[in-house]
PDB file of C-alpha atoms in Angstrom:
ATOM      1  CA  MET X  65     149.201 147.354  76.768  1.00 92.00           C
ATOM      2  CA  THR X  66     147.426 150.072  78.766  1.00 95.00           C
ATOM      3  CA  ALA X  67     145.240 153.055  77.896  1.00 96.00           C
ATOM      4  CA  ASP X  68     144.394 155.983  80.177  1.00 94.00           C
ATOM      5  CA  SER X  69     142.365 159.122  79.530  1.00 94.00           C
ATOM      6  CA  ASP X  70     141.531 161.973  81.917  1.00 91.00           C
ATOM      7  CA  VAL X  71     139.179 164.907  81.438  1.00 90.00           C
ATOM      8  CA  GLY X  72     141.755 167.171  83.105  1.00 86.00           C
ATOM      9  CA  THR X  73     141.209 170.068  85.483  1.00 87.00           C
ATOM     10  CA  SER X  74     138.984 172.507  83.620  1.00 80.00           C
ATOM     11  CA  LYS X  75     136.896 170.912  80.853  1.00 83.00           C
ATOM     12  CA  ARG X  76     133.439 169.444  81.376  1.00 82.00           C
ATOM     13  CA  THR X  77     133.791 166.798  78.696  1.00 87.00           C
ATOM     14  CA  ASN X  78     136.636 164.620  77.529  1.00 90.00           C
ATOM     15  CA  GLN X  79     136.948 165.224  73.795  1.00 93.00           C
ATOM     16  CA  ASP X  80     139.802 162.728  73.489  1.00 94.00           C
ATOM     17  CA  SER X  81     138.849 159.273  72.222  1.00 96.00           C
ATOM     18  CA  VAL X  82     141.070 156.217  72.631  1.00 97.00           C
ATOM     19  CA  LEU X  83     140.941 152.808  70.963  1.00 98.00           C
ATOM     20  CA  VAL X  84     143.026 149.696  71.649  1.00 98.00           C
ATOM     21  CA  LYS X  85     142.536 146.332  69.947  1.00 97.00           C
ATOM     22  CA  HIS X  86     144.428 143.081  70.297  1.00 96.00           C
ATOM     23  CA  ALA X  87     144.110 139.794  68.424  1.00 94.00           C
ATOM     24  CA  ALA X  88     146.035 136.533  68.112  1.00 91.00           C
ATOM     25  CA  THR X  89     146.288 135.487  64.471  1.00 88.00           C
ATOM     26  CA  ASP X  90     147.986 132.868  62.291  1.00 85.00           C
ATOM     27  CA  ILE X  91     150.794 135.319  61.484  1.00 86.00           C
ATOM     28  CA  GLY X  92     151.331 136.517  65.041  1.00 85.00           C
ATOM     29  CA  GLU X  93     149.910 139.015  67.490  1.00 91.00           C
ATOM     30  CA  VAL X  94     148.120 142.076  66.151  1.00 96.00           C
ATOM     31  CA  VAL X  95     147.805 145.287  68.156  1.00 97.00           C
ATOM     32  CA  MET X  96     146.051 148.466  67.035  1.00 98.00           C
ATOM     33  CA  ALA X  97     146.101 151.631  69.145  1.00 98.00           C
ATOM     34  CA  ILE X  98     144.653 155.032  68.248  1.00 98.00           C
ATOM     35  CA  ILE X  99     144.338 158.395  69.976  1.00 98.00           C
ATOM     36  CA  CYS X 100     142.065 161.127  68.618  1.00 97.00           C
ATOM     37  CA  ASP X 101     142.020 164.588  70.225  1.00 96.00           C
ATOM     38  CA  GLY X 102     138.738 166.254  69.272  1.00 94.00           C
ATOM     39  CA  MET X 103     138.161 169.965  68.992  1.00 91.00           C
ATOM     40  CA  GLY X 104     135.056 172.084  68.605  1.00 75.00           C
ATOM     41  CA  GLY X 105     132.427 173.794  70.730  1.00 65.00           C
ATOM     42  CA  LEU X 106     130.306 171.954  73.314  1.00 55.00           C
ATOM     43  CA  SER X 107     130.390 168.223  72.482  1.00 65.00           C
ATOM     44  CA  LYS X 108     131.416 168.702  68.844  1.00 87.00           C
ATOM     45  CA  GLY X 109     135.027 167.658  69.369  1.00 90.00           C
ATOM     46  CA  GLU X 110     133.878 164.569  71.231  1.00 92.00           C
ATOM     47  CA  LEU X 111     131.581 163.712  68.318  1.00 92.00           C
ATOM     48  CA  ALA X 112     134.387 164.109  65.770  1.00 94.00           C
ATOM     49  CA  SER X 113     136.902 161.963  67.676  1.00 96.00           C
ATOM     50  CA  ALA X 114     134.326 159.280  68.519  1.00 95.00           C
ATOM     51  CA  THR X 115     133.203 159.106  64.877  1.00 96.00           C
ATOM     52  CA  VAL X 116     136.745 158.381  63.720  1.00 97.00           C
ATOM     53  CA  ILE X 117     137.368 155.836  66.495  1.00 98.00           C
ATOM     54  CA  ARG X 118     134.147 154.000  65.650  1.00 98.00           C
ATOM     55  CA  ALA X 119     135.105 153.759  61.970  1.00 98.00           C
ATOM     56  CA  PHE X 120     138.531 152.282  62.770  1.00 98.00           C
ATOM     57  CA  SER X 121     137.054 149.842  65.267  1.00 98.00           C
ATOM     58  CA  GLU X 122     134.753 148.588  62.509  1.00 98.00           C
ATOM     59  CA  TRP X 123     137.733 148.375  60.133  1.00 98.00           C
ATOM     60  CA  PHE X 124     139.631 146.194  62.618  1.00 97.00           C
ATOM     61  CA  HIS X 125     136.791 143.676  62.862  1.00 96.00           C
ATOM     62  CA  ARG X 126     135.551 143.709  59.264  1.00 96.00           C
ATOM     63  CA  GLU X 127     138.558 144.443  57.056  1.00 96.00           C
ATOM     64  CA  LEU X 128     141.705 143.398  58.923  1.00 96.00           C
ATOM     65  CA  PRO X 129     141.010 139.621  58.652  1.00 94.00           C
ATOM     66  CA  PHE X 130     141.058 139.947  54.860  1.00 94.00           C
ATOM     67  CA  GLU X 131     144.233 142.053  54.899  1.00 95.00           C
ATOM     68  CA  LEU X 132     146.041 139.440  57.004  1.00 94.00           C
ATOM     69  CA  LYS X 133     145.635 136.777  54.302  1.00 93.00           C
ATOM     70  CA  GLU X 134     148.285 138.502  52.175  1.00 93.00           C
ATOM     71  CA  LEU X 135     149.555 141.288  54.393  1.00 94.00           C
ATOM     72  CA  ASP X 136     151.015 144.346  52.702  1.00 97.00           C
ATOM     73  CA  MET X 137     151.437 147.199  55.202  1.00 97.00           C
ATOM     74  CA  GLN X 138     151.749 149.730  52.379  1.00 97.00           C
ATOM     75  CA  ILE X 139     148.297 148.734  51.133  1.00 97.00           C
ATOM     76  CA  VAL X 140     146.910 148.943  54.676  1.00 98.00           C
ATOM     77  CA  ALA X 141     148.462 152.414  54.997  1.00 98.00           C
ATOM     78  CA  SER X 142     146.749 153.526  51.787  1.00 98.00           C
ATOM     79  CA  LYS X 143     143.419 152.207  53.045  1.00 98.00           C
ATOM     80  CA  TRP X 144     143.814 153.969  56.399  1.00 98.00           C
ATOM     81  CA  CYS X 145     144.594 157.239  54.582  1.00 98.00           C
ATOM     82  CA  LEU X 146     141.571 156.792  52.323  1.00 98.00           C
ATOM     83  CA  LEU X 147     139.361 156.103  55.351  1.00 98.00           C
ATOM     84  CA  LEU X 148     140.615 159.289  57.049  1.00 98.00           C
ATOM     85  CA  LYS X 149     139.929 161.333  53.908  1.00 98.00           C
ATOM     86  CA  THR X 150     136.432 159.845  53.696  1.00 97.00           C
ATOM     87  CA  LEU X 151     135.786 160.653  57.362  1.00 98.00           C
ATOM     88  CA  ASN X 152     137.120 164.174  56.831  1.00 97.00           C
ATOM     89  CA  ALA X 153     134.592 164.746  54.029  1.00 96.00           C
ATOM     90  CA  ARG X 154     131.778 163.183  56.071  1.00 95.00           C
ATOM     91  CA  ILE X 155     132.419 165.361  59.144  1.00 94.00           C
ATOM     92  CA  LEU X 156     132.775 168.494  56.985  1.00 93.00           C
ATOM     93  CA  GLU X 157     129.438 167.674  55.365  1.00 92.00           C
ATOM     94  CA  TYR X 158     127.797 167.126  58.761  1.00 90.00           C
ATOM     95  CA  SER X 159     129.091 170.469  60.057  1.00 88.00           C
ATOM     96  CA  ALA X 160     127.738 172.256  56.998  1.00 87.00           C
ATOM     97  CA  SER X 161     124.326 170.570  57.354  1.00 87.00           C
ATOM     98  CA  THR X 162     123.879 171.610  60.991  1.00 80.00           C
ATOM     99  CA  ASN X 163     124.760 175.102  62.189  1.00 72.00           C
ATOM    100  CA  GLY X 164     128.025 175.257  60.285  1.00 71.00           C
ATOM    101  CA  GLU X 165     130.116 175.037  63.457  1.00 77.00           C
ATOM    102  CA  SER X 166     133.421 173.394  62.573  1.00 84.00           C
ATOM    103  CA  MET X 167     134.728 170.419  64.450  1.00 92.00           C
ATOM    104  CA  GLY X 168     137.631 168.104  63.938  1.00 94.00           C
ATOM    105  CA  THR X 169     140.056 165.696  65.489  1.00 96.00           C
ATOM    106  CA  THR X 170     143.695 164.726  65.409  1.00 97.00           C
ATOM    107  CA  PHE X 171     144.563 161.120  64.585  1.00 98.00           C
ATOM    108  CA  SER X 172     147.582 159.121  65.669  1.00 98.00           C
ATOM    109  CA  GLY X 173     147.329 155.396  65.105  1.00 98.00           C
ATOM    110  CA  ILE X 174     149.690 152.429  65.144  1.00 98.00           C
ATOM    111  CA  LEU X 175     149.157 148.912  63.849  1.00 98.00           C
ATOM    112  CA  LEU X 176     151.674 146.265  64.925  1.00 97.00           C
ATOM    113  CA  VAL X 177     151.587 142.910  63.158  1.00 95.00           C
ATOM    114  CA  GLY X 178     154.346 140.472  64.035  1.00 89.00           C
ATOM    115  CA  GLU X 179     157.625 142.231  63.298  1.00 92.00           C
ATOM    116  CA  LYS X 180     156.128 145.107  61.307  1.00 95.00           C
ATOM    117  CA  TYR X 181     154.382 148.305  62.280  1.00 97.00           C
ATOM    118  CA  LEU X 182     152.453 151.043  60.541  1.00 98.00           C
ATOM    119  CA  ILE X 183     151.826 154.559  61.878  1.00 98.00           C
ATOM    120  CA  VAL X 184     149.370 157.003  60.323  1.00 98.00           C
ATOM    121  CA  HIS X 185     149.173 160.512  61.735  1.00 98.00           C
ATOM    122  CA  VAL X 186     147.266 163.791  61.360  1.00 98.00           C
ATOM    123  CA  GLY X 187     147.628 166.771  63.722  1.00 96.00           C
ATOM    124  CA  ASP X 188     149.600 167.115  66.966  1.00 95.00           C
ATOM    125  CA  SER X 189     148.920 164.005  68.985  1.00 97.00           C
ATOM    126  CA  ARG X 190     152.132 161.974  68.966  1.00 97.00           C
ATOM    127  CA  VAL X 191     153.625 158.500  68.703  1.00 98.00           C
ATOM    128  CA  TYR X 192     156.924 157.810  70.492  1.00 98.00           C
ATOM    129  CA  TYR X 193     159.283 154.840  70.634  1.00 98.00           C
ATOM    130  CA  ILE X 194     160.872 154.249  74.038  1.00 97.00           C
ATOM    131  CA  SER X 195     163.985 152.107  74.448  1.00 96.00           C
ATOM    132  CA  THR X 196     167.338 153.524  75.531  1.00 94.00           C
ATOM    133  CA  SER X 197     165.827 156.969  74.941  1.00 96.00           C
ATOM    134  CA  LEU X 198     162.527 158.651  74.067  1.00 97.00           C
ATOM    135  CA  VAL X 199     162.152 159.110  70.294  1.00 97.00           C
ATOM    136  CA  GLN X 200     159.297 161.050  68.699  1.00 97.00           C
ATOM    137  CA  LEU X 201     158.268 159.160  65.562  1.00 98.00           C
ATOM    138  CA  THR X 202     155.499 161.425  64.271  1.00 98.00           C
ATOM    139  CA  THR X 203     155.878 165.018  63.112  1.00 95.00           C
ATOM    140  CA  ASP X 204     153.551 167.651  64.592  1.00 94.00           C
ATOM    141  CA  GLN X 205     151.392 169.190  61.885  1.00 91.00           C
ATOM    142  CA  THR X 206     151.252 172.571  63.601  1.00 90.00           C
ATOM    143  CA  PHE X 207     152.169 176.150  62.770  1.00 89.00           C
ATOM    144  CA  VAL X 208     154.992 176.253  65.323  1.00 90.00           C
ATOM    145  CA  ALA X 209     156.477 172.899  64.247  1.00 88.00           C
ATOM    146  CA  ARG X 210     156.556 174.148  60.662  1.00 91.00           C
ATOM    147  CA  GLU X 211     158.276 177.372  61.705  1.00 92.00           C
ATOM    148  CA  VAL X 212     160.859 175.465  63.774  1.00 88.00           C
ATOM    149  CA  ALA X 213     161.567 173.254  60.760  1.00 90.00           C
ATOM    150  CA  ARG X 214     162.002 176.377  58.628  1.00 93.00           C
ATOM    151  CA  GLY X 215     164.395 177.893  61.148  1.00 91.00           C
ATOM    152  CA  THR X 216     162.219 180.943  61.836  1.00 91.00           C
ATOM    153  CA  MET X 217     161.430 179.880  65.426  1.00 91.00           C
ATOM    154  CA  THR X 218     163.406 178.076  68.139  1.00 89.00           C
ATOM    155  CA  LEU X 219     162.092 175.100  70.116  1.00 83.00           C
ATOM    156  CA  GLU X 220     161.990 177.262  73.254  1.00 84.00           C
ATOM    157  CA  GLN X 221     159.944 179.917  71.471  1.00 87.00           C
ATOM    158  CA  ALA X 222     157.591 177.253  70.127  1.00 84.00           C
ATOM    159  CA  LYS X 223     156.830 175.957  73.643  1.00 79.00           C
ATOM    160  CA  THR X 224     155.363 179.284  74.764  1.00 80.00           C
ATOM    161  CA  ASP X 225     154.085 180.742  71.483  1.00 83.00           C
ATOM    162  CA  ARG X 226     150.352 181.497  71.647  1.00 81.00           C
ATOM    163  CA  ARG X 227     149.937 179.689  68.309  1.00 85.00           C
ATOM    164  CA  ARG X 228     151.415 176.415  69.601  1.00 78.00           C
ATOM    165  CA  ASN X 229     148.036 174.655  69.285  1.00 76.00           C
ATOM    166  CA  MET X 230     147.298 175.955  65.774  1.00 87.00           C
ATOM    167  CA  LEU X 231     146.943 172.873  63.575  1.00 92.00           C
ATOM    168  CA  LEU X 232     147.810 172.867  59.887  1.00 92.00           C
ATOM    169  CA  GLN X 233     145.315 170.075  59.329  1.00 94.00           C
ATOM    170  CA  CYS X 234     142.910 167.871  61.238  1.00 94.00           C
ATOM    171  CA  VAL X 235     140.258 165.319  60.326  1.00 96.00           C
ATOM    172  CA  GLY X 236     136.885 167.022  59.870  1.00 94.00           C
ATOM    173  CA  ALA X 237     137.987 170.646  59.573  1.00 90.00           C
ATOM    174  CA  SER X 238     140.473 170.665  56.689  1.00 91.00           C
ATOM    175  CA  LYS X 239     139.674 170.897  52.997  1.00 91.00           C
ATOM    176  CA  VAL X 240     142.475 168.441  52.334  1.00 92.00           C
ATOM    177  CA  VAL X 241     143.896 165.828  54.707  1.00 96.00           C
ATOM    178  CA  ASP X 242     147.356 164.457  53.906  1.00 96.00           C
ATOM    179  CA  PRO X 243     148.315 161.954  56.635  1.00 97.00           C
ATOM    180  CA  GLN X 244     151.909 161.197  57.577  1.00 98.00           C
ATOM    181  CA  VAL X 245     152.693 157.509  57.031  1.00 98.00           C
ATOM    182  CA  ILE X 246     155.538 155.640  58.749  1.00 98.00           C
ATOM    183  CA  LEU X 247     156.387 151.993  58.066  1.00 98.00           C
ATOM    184  CA  GLY X 248     158.913 150.206  60.238  1.00 97.00           C
ATOM    185  CA  THR X 249     160.210 147.081  61.939  1.00 97.00           C
ATOM    186  CA  THR X 250     159.033 146.528  65.505  1.00 96.00           C
ATOM    187  CA  GLU X 251     161.854 146.787  68.042  1.00 95.00           C
ATOM    188  CA  ARG X 252     161.963 145.739  71.685  1.00 96.00           C
ATOM    189  CA  GLY X 253     160.815 148.508  73.996  1.00 96.00           C
ATOM    190  CA  ALA X 254     157.560 150.423  74.140  1.00 97.00           C
ATOM    191  CA  TYR X 255     155.441 152.487  71.786  1.00 98.00           C
ATOM    192  CA  MET X 256     153.549 155.393  73.330  1.00 98.00           C
ATOM    193  CA  LEU X 257     150.694 157.415  71.869  1.00 98.00           C
ATOM    194  CA  CYS X 258     149.528 160.610  73.584  1.00 97.00           C
ATOM    195  CA  SER X 259     147.351 163.655  73.084  1.00 95.00           C
ATOM    196  CA  ASP X 260     149.057 167.039  73.417  1.00 92.00           C
ATOM    197  CA  GLY X 261     147.577 167.553  76.894  1.00 92.00           C
ATOM    198  CA  PHE X 262     149.846 164.806  78.206  1.00 95.00           C
ATOM    199  CA  ARG X 263     153.149 166.365  77.164  1.00 92.00           C
ATOM    200  CA  HIS X 264     152.946 170.156  77.623  1.00 87.00           C
ATOM    201  CA  GLU X 265     153.730 170.328  81.337  1.00 90.00           C
ATOM    202  CA  ILE X 266     156.289 167.550  81.674  1.00 95.00           C
ATOM    203  CA  SER X 267     159.705 167.075  80.116  1.00 94.00           C
ATOM    204  CA  GLU X 268     160.855 164.268  77.849  1.00 94.00           C
ATOM    205  CA  ARG X 269     163.262 163.261  80.601  1.00 96.00           C
ATOM    206  CA  GLU X 270     160.378 162.873  83.078  1.00 97.00           C
ATOM    207  CA  ILE X 271     158.433 160.792  80.569  1.00 97.00           C
ATOM    208  CA  TYR X 272     161.441 158.555  79.962  1.00 97.00           C
ATOM    209  CA  GLU X 273     162.219 158.101  83.652  1.00 96.00           C
ATOM    210  CA  SER X 274     158.697 156.805  84.325  1.00 96.00           C
ATOM    211  CA  LEU X 275     158.044 154.918  81.098  1.00 96.00           C
ATOM    212  CA  ASN X 276     161.468 153.415  80.443  1.00 95.00           C
ATOM    213  CA  PRO X 277     160.701 149.798  79.383  1.00 93.00           C
ATOM    214  CA  ILE X 278     162.757 148.533  82.365  1.00 93.00           C
ATOM    215  CA  ASN X 279     160.072 150.026  84.636  1.00 92.00           C
ATOM    216  CA  LEU X 280     157.186 148.537  82.652  1.00 93.00           C
ATOM    217  CA  ILE X 281     157.443 145.066  84.145  1.00 93.00           C
ATOM    218  CA  ASN X 282     153.714 144.293  83.873  1.00 94.00           C
ATOM    219  CA  LYS X 283     150.367 145.889  83.074  1.00 94.00           C
ATOM    220  CA  SER X 284     149.935 147.168  86.624  1.00 95.00           C
ATOM    221  CA  ALA X 285     153.297 148.965  86.528  1.00 95.00           C
ATOM    222  CA  MET X 286     152.493 150.445  83.109  1.00 96.00           C
ATOM    223  CA  HIS X 287     149.187 151.786  84.407  1.00 95.00           C
ATOM    224  CA  SER X 288     150.549 153.178  87.705  1.00 96.00           C
ATOM    225  CA  ASN X 289     153.489 154.923  86.023  1.00 96.00           C
ATOM    226  CA  THR X 290     151.184 156.471  83.443  1.00 96.00           C
ATOM    227  CA  GLU X 291     148.753 157.582  86.163  1.00 96.00           C
ATOM    228  CA  TYR X 292     151.633 159.204  88.053  1.00 96.00           C
ATOM    229  CA  LEU X 293     152.508 161.310  85.001  1.00 97.00           C
ATOM    230  CA  ILE X 294     148.875 162.261  84.350  1.00 96.00           C
ATOM    231  CA  GLU X 295     148.498 163.496  87.948  1.00 96.00           C
ATOM    232  CA  LEU X 296     151.789 165.390  87.653  1.00 96.00           C
ATOM    233  CA  VAL X 297     150.549 167.095  84.480  1.00 95.00           C
ATOM    234  CA  LYS X 298     147.322 168.113  86.238  1.00 94.00           C
ATOM    235  CA  LYS X 299     149.175 169.467  89.292  1.00 95.00           C
ATOM    236  CA  ARG X 300     151.216 171.681  86.982  1.00 94.00           C
ATOM    237  CA  GLY X 301     148.105 173.307  85.587  1.00 87.00           C
ATOM    238  CA  GLU X 302     147.388 171.546  82.282  1.00 89.00           C
ATOM    239  CA  ARG X 303     143.838 172.489  81.270  1.00 87.00           C
ATOM    240  CA  ASP X 304     143.397 170.138  78.315  1.00 90.00           C
ATOM    241  CA  ASN X 305     142.178 166.555  78.230  1.00 93.00           C
ATOM    242  CA  ILE X 306     144.992 164.048  78.799  1.00 95.00           C
ATOM    243  CA  SER X 307     145.304 160.662  77.072  1.00 97.00           C
ATOM    244  CA  VAL X 308     148.103 158.133  76.723  1.00 97.00           C
ATOM    245  CA  VAL X 309     148.416 154.578  75.388  1.00 98.00           C
ATOM    246  CA  LEU X 310     151.394 152.295  76.054  1.00 97.00           C
ATOM    247  CA  VAL X 311     152.206 149.208  73.999  1.00 96.00           C
ATOM    248  CA  LYS X 312     155.154 147.107  75.174  1.00 95.00           C
ATOM    249  CA  ALA X 313     156.997 145.184  72.466  1.00 93.00           C
ATOM    250  CA  GLU X 314     159.029 142.154  73.585  1.00 86.00           C
TER     251      GLU X 314
END
């Protein structure tokens, strides 16, 4: 498992926040990985993403041990969604109590326990599964993704549309947060989480060529291949923060 985050070429602060946790338990290995891409003026986006990361870190240490006694991933999913809705209300309240400047964050998180996994997702960070191909598991909650799904916009148009970063919801800036939940069986390969800054300037083929599980022979290889892609993204002019987490499943 590796995690890398880069401020990018133009921003003063990195508003992405990344969390990775690993534990050995009686029912097998547990891995939790989360990427939050914050947005808002000055350090507001950083505050929003860090607030969410801190809450889930506390959940891992305080609540997960109890959940593992009689594990039900559907119940864990419901609790994650409730926590995100609570955080959404808390950040909204904080924004209103200060100068009213809105701030928010995306959320893409995966919990792997033994042979099961849970993904909870809000916004346009992504979770992929990499095996014989690169498969996007999460659905972007953006204006352009919705229009592509409706058939009113092509994928090529969506890539260059000026509204491509317009989120339909995010934690801390939406009246209602309705997370996407995915439950599945862990397969051999790799699971990748990334903020949108990682994927705009490179193709899915380039991602797959570097992060194909065959090339991820150890932690050092995972890190160097990820770093190569981050530098490639920066050379091509990406201005956003760039974050990526890789979890290899044997």
